[in-house]
Coordinates of C-alpha atoms in Angstrom, one line a residue:
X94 CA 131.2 89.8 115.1
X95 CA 127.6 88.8 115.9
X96 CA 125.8 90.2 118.3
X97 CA 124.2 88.3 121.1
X98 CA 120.2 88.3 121.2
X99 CA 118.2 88.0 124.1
X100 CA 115.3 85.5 124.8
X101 CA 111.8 87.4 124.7
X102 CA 108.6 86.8 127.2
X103 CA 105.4 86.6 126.3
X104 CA 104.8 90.2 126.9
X105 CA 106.8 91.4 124.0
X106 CA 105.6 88.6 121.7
X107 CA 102.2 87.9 123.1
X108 CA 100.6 83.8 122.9
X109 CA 96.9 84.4 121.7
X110 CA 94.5 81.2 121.6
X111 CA 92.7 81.7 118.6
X112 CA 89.7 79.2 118.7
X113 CA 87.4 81.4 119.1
X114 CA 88.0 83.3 116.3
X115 CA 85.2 82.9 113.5
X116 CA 82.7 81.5 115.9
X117 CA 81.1 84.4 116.3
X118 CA 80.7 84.5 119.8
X119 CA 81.8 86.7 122.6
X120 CA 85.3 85.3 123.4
X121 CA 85.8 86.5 119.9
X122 CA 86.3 90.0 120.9
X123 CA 89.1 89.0 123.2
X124 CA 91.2 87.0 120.6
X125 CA 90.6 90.4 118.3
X126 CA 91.6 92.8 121.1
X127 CA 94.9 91.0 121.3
X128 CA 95.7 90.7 117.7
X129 CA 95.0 94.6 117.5
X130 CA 97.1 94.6 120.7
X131 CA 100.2 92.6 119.2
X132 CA 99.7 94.1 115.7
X133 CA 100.1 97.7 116.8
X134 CA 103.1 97.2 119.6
X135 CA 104.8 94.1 118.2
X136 CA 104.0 93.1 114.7
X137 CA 104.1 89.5 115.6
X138 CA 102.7 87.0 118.2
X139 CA 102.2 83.0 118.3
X140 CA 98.7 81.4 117.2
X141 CA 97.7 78.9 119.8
X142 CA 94.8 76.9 119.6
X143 CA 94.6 76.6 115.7
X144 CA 93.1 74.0 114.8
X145 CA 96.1 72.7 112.3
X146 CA 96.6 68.8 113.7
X147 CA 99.9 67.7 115.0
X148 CA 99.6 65.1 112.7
X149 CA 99.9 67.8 110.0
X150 CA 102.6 69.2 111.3
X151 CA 104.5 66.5 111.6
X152 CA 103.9 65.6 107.9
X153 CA 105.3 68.8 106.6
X154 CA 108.1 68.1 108.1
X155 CA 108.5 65.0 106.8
X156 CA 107.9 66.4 103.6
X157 CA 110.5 68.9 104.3
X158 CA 113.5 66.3 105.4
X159 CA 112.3 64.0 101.9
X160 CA 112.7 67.0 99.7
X161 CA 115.9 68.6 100.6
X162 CA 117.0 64.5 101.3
X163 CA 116.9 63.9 97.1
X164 CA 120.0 64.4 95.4
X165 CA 121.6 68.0 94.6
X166 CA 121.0 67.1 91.3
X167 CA 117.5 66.5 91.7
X168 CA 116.6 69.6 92.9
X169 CA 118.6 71.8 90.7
X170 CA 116.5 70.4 87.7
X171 CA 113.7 72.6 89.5
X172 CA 115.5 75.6 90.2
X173 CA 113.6 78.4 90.2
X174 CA 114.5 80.4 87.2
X175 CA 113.0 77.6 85.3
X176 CA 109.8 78.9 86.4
X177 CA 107.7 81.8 84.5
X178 CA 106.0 82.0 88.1
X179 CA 109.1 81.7 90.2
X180 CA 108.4 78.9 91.9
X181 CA 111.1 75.8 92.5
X182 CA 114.1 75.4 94.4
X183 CA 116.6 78.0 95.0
X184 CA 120.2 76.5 96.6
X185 CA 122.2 78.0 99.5
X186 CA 122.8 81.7 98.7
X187 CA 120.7 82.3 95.8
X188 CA 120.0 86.0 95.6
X189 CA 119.2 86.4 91.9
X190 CA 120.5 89.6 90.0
X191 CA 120.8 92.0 93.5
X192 CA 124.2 91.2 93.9
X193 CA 123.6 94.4 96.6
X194 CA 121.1 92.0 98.7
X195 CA 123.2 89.6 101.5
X196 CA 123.1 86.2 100.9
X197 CA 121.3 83.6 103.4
X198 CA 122.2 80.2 105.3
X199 CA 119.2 78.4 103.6
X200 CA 117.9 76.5 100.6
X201 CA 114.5 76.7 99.8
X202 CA 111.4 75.1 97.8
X203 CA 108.8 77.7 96.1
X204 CA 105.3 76.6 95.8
X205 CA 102.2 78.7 95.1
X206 CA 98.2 77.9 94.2
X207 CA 98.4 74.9 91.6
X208 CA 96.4 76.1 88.8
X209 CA 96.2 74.1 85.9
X210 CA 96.3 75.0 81.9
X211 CA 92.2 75.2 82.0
X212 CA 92.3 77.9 84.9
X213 CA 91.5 81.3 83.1
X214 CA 93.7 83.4 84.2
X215 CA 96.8 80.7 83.2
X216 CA 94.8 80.2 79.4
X217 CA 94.8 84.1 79.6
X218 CA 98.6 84.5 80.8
X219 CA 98.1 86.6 83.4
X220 CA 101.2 87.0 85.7
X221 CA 102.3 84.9 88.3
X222 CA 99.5 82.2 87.9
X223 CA 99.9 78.7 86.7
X224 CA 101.6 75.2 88.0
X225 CA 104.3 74.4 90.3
X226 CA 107.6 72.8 89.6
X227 CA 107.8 69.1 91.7
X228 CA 110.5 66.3 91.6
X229 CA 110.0 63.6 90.1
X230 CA 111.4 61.2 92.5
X231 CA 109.6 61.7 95.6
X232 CA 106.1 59.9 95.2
X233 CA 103.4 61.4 97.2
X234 CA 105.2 64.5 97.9
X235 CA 103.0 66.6 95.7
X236 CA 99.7 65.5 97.3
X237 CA 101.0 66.3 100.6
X238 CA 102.4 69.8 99.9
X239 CA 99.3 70.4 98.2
X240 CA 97.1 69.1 101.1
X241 CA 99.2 71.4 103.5
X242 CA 98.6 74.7 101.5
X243 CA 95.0 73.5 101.1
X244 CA 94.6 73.6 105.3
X245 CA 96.8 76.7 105.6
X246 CA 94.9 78.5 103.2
X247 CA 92.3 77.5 105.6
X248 CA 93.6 79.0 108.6
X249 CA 94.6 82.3 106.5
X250 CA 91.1 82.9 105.9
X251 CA 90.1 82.7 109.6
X252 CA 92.9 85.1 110.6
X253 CA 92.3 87.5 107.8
X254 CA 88.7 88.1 109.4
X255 CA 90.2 88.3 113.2
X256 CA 92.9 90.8 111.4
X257 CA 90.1 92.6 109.5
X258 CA 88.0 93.5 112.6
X259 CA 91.1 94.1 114.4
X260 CA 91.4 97.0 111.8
X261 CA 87.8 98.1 112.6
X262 CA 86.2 96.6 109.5
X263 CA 83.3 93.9 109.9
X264 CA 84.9 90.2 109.2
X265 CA 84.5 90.2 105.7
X266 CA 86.5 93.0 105.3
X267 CA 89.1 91.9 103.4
X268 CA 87.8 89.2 101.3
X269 CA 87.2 91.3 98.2
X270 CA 91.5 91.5 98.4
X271 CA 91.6 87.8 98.5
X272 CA 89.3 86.2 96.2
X273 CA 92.3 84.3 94.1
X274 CA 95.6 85.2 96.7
X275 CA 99.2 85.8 95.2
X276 CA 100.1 83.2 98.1
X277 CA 103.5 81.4 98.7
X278 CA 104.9 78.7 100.7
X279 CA 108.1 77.7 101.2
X280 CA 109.8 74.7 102.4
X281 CA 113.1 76.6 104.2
X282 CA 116.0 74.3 105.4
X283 CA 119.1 75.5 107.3
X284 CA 121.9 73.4 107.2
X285 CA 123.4 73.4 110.8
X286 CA 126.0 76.1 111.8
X287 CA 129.1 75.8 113.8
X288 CA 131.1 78.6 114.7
X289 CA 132.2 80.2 117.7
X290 CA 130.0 82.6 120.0
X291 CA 129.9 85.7 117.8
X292 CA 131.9 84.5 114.9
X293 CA 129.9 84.4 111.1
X294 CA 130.9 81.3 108.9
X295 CA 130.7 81.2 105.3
X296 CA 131.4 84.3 103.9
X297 CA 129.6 86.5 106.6
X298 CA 126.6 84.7 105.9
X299 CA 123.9 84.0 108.6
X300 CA 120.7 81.8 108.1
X301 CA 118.4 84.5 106.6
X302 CA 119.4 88.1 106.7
X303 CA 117.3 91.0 108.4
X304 CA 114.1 91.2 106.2
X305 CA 110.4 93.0 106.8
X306 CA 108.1 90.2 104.8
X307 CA 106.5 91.8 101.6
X308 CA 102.6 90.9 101.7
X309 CA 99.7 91.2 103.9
X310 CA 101.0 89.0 106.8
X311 CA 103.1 85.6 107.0
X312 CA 102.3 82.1 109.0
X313 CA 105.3 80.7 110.1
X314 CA 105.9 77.1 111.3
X315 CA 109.6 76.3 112.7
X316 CA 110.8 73.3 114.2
X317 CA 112.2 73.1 117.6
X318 CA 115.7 74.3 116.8
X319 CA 114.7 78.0 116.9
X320 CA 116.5 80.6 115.4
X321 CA 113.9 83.1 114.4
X322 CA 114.7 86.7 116.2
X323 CA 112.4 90.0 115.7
X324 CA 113.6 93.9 116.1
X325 CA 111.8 95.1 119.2
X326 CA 110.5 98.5 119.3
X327 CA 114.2 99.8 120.4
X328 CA 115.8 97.6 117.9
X329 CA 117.1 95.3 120.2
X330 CA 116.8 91.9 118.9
X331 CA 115.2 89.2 120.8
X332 CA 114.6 85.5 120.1
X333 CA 111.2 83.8 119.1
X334 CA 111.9 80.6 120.7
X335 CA 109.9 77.8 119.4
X336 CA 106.8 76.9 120.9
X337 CA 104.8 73.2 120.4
X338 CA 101.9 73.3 118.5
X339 CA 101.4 76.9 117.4
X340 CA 102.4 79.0 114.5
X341 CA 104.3 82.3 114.5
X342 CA 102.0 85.5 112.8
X343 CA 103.5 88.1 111.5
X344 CA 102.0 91.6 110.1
X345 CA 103.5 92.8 106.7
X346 CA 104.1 95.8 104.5
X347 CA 101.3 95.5 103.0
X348 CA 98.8 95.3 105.9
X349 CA 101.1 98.1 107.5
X350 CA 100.3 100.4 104.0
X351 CA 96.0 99.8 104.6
X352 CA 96.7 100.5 108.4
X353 CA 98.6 103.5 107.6
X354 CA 101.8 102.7 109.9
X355 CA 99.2 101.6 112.6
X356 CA 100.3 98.2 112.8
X357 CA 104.0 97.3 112.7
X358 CA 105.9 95.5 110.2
X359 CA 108.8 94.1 111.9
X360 CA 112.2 93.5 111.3
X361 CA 113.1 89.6 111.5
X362 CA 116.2 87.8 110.9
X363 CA 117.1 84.1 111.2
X364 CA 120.3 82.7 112.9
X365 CA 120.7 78.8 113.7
X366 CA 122.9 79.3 116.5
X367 CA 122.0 75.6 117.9
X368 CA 124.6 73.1 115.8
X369 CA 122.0 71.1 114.4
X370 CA 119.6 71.3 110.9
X371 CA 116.3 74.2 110.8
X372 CA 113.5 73.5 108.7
X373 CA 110.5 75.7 108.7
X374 CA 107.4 76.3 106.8
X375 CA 106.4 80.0 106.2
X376 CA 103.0 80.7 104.1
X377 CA 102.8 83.9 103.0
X378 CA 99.1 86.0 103.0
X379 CA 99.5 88.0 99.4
X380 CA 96.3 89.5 98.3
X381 CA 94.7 89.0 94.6
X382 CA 96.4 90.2 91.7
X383 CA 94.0 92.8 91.0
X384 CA 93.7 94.1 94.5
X385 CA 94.3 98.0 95.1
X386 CA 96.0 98.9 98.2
X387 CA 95.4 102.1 100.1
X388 CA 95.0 103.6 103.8
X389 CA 91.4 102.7 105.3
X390 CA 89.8 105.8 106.4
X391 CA 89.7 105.2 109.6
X392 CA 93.8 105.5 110.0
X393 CA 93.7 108.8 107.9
X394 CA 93.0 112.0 109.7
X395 CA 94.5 115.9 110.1
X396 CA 97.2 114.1 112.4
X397 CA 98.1 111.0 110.4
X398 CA 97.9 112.2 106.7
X399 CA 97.8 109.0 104.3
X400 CA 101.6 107.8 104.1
X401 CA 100.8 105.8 100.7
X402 CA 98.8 106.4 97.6
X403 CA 97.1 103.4 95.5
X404 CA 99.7 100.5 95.5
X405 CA 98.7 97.5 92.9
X406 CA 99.6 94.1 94.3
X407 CA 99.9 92.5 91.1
X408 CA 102.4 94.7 89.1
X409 CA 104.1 95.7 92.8
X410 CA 104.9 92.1 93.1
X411 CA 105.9 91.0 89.4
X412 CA 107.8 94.1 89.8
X413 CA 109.5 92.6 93.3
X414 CA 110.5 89.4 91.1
X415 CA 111.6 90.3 88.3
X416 CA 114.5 92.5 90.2
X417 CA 115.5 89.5 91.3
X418 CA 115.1 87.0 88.7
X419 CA 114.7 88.9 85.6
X420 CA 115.7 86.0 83.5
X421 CA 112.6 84.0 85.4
X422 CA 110.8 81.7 82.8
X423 CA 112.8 82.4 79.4
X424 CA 114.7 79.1 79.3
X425 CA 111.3 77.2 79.2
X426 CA 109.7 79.0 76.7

């Protein structure tokens, strides 16, 4: 059996209009006093005010609906493990070689920075850099998955300085972590669910497990269906419902690990109770390769001793990969 979730307000995942943030001026302090504010209690809250057009939005979507439209044969030719970078399409209930991790409700479309062969860290091999994997019968969609991460990367930026002096740094705080990201987006689609009030279909499996995001923090866009549902603080879960025109931010471990515990990762889950089809657009915040993770100072003292020593983002998240799809690449060499 499943157990029922309950709708949150706006208290327990707050709504912050964030266009004042990077202006510079004085409403700025408010936006950052309430992303400190949700960071610390909640872990997540919705980005109004953004400046991403609906237009935009719109287009992922579209994007979204051509992609997982194509033929099941089409997208396995780009299934992930082809991928030295792990990036592709992974079907409904791919979990790689964890056969202890649950399965999820979802299929899914893996994209990170396109870099081409002349980039130097690709000529150079280093990990987890390079080109994407894209269909071959879906003109345009390329361009406008590129143009999307280009406008999201965008918005990352601007958050990353409201999140930096939300963690008492000056807004360039956290650039030096993010001079060439580790950043992902995926195109997620759940296929709709029908099953009685508490019952799990398909082998106990429900859109996408209970899961605290790996990296620095996440932008998610969903669709109107809804489904997403965060942990509260007494591990009661309560539903995100979806709300026009803004994006869902969430902190993650590794913004919890330079905060010291400060801020709150969160426990999330997906479950498309509705009957009908879920797409959404996550983009995940992952510092450089190179970057060095470790408490600020300002979160250490005789009271809260550093819970982490120096965690590398690269290896940490090759690592992460590799336990999962450890055969990732080898078929293409």
């Amino acid at each position: 059996m499943l157990e029922m979730s309950r709708c949150a307000d706006f208290s327990e995942i707050p709504v912050i209009d964030i266009g004042a943030l990077g202006s510079g001026a004085a409403a700025e302090a408010t936006v950052v006093a309430a992303m400190r504010d949700a960071s610390v209690n909640v872990g997540f809250f919705y980005a109004a005010n953004h400046g991403i057009a609906p237009a935009d939005i719109r287009a992922i979507f579209a994007a979204a609906e051509r992609f997982f439209s194509i033929p099941q044969d089409a997208r396995n030719k780009i299934y992930l493990v082809n991928s030295p970078n792990y990036r592709g399409y992974l079907p409904i209930g791919a979990r790689g070689e964890n056969t202890e991790r649950a399965r999820d409700l979802l299929e899914s479309f893996n994209v990170g920075t396109e870099l081409g062969p002349d980039d130097p860290d690709v000529a150079h091999g280093k990990p987890l850099h390079g080109t994407n994997q894209w269909p071959d019968s879906l003109p345009g969609f390329r361009e406008e998955i590129i143009r999307y991460y280009g406008l999201m990367d965008a918005l990352m930026r601007r958050l990353l300085q409201g999140f930096a002096m939300a963690a008492e740094l000056p807004r360039d705080g956290f650039d030096h972590l993010f001079r060439k990201p580790l950043t992902q987006m995926r195109l997620l689609h759940y296929p709709a669910q029908d099953f009685a009030q508490g019952d799990l279909p398909q082998g106990n499996m429900i859109g996408a497990r209970a899961h605290r995001d790996f990296g620095f923090f996440t932008i998610l866009l969903q669709d109107d269906v809804g489904g997403l549902e965060v942990s509260s603080p007494s591990g009661e879960w309560v539903v995100a419902p979806p709300m026009e025109n803004t994006f869902v931010v969430n902190v993650a471990e590794m913004f919890k690990l330079v905060t010291n515990g400060r801020f709150s990762s969160a426990l999330h889950r997906v479950i498309n109770r509705y009957g009908r089809e879920r797409y959404s657009v996550p983009f995940f915040a992952n510092p450089s390769y190179e970057a060095v993770l470790a408490p600020l100072p300002q979160f250490v003292d005789d009271t809260h001793p550093a819970q982490f020593g120096p965690y590398p983002v690269g290896e940490q998240q090759l690592a992460f990969y590799r336990s999962l799809w450890p055969s990732a690449g080898k078929s293409a060499a």
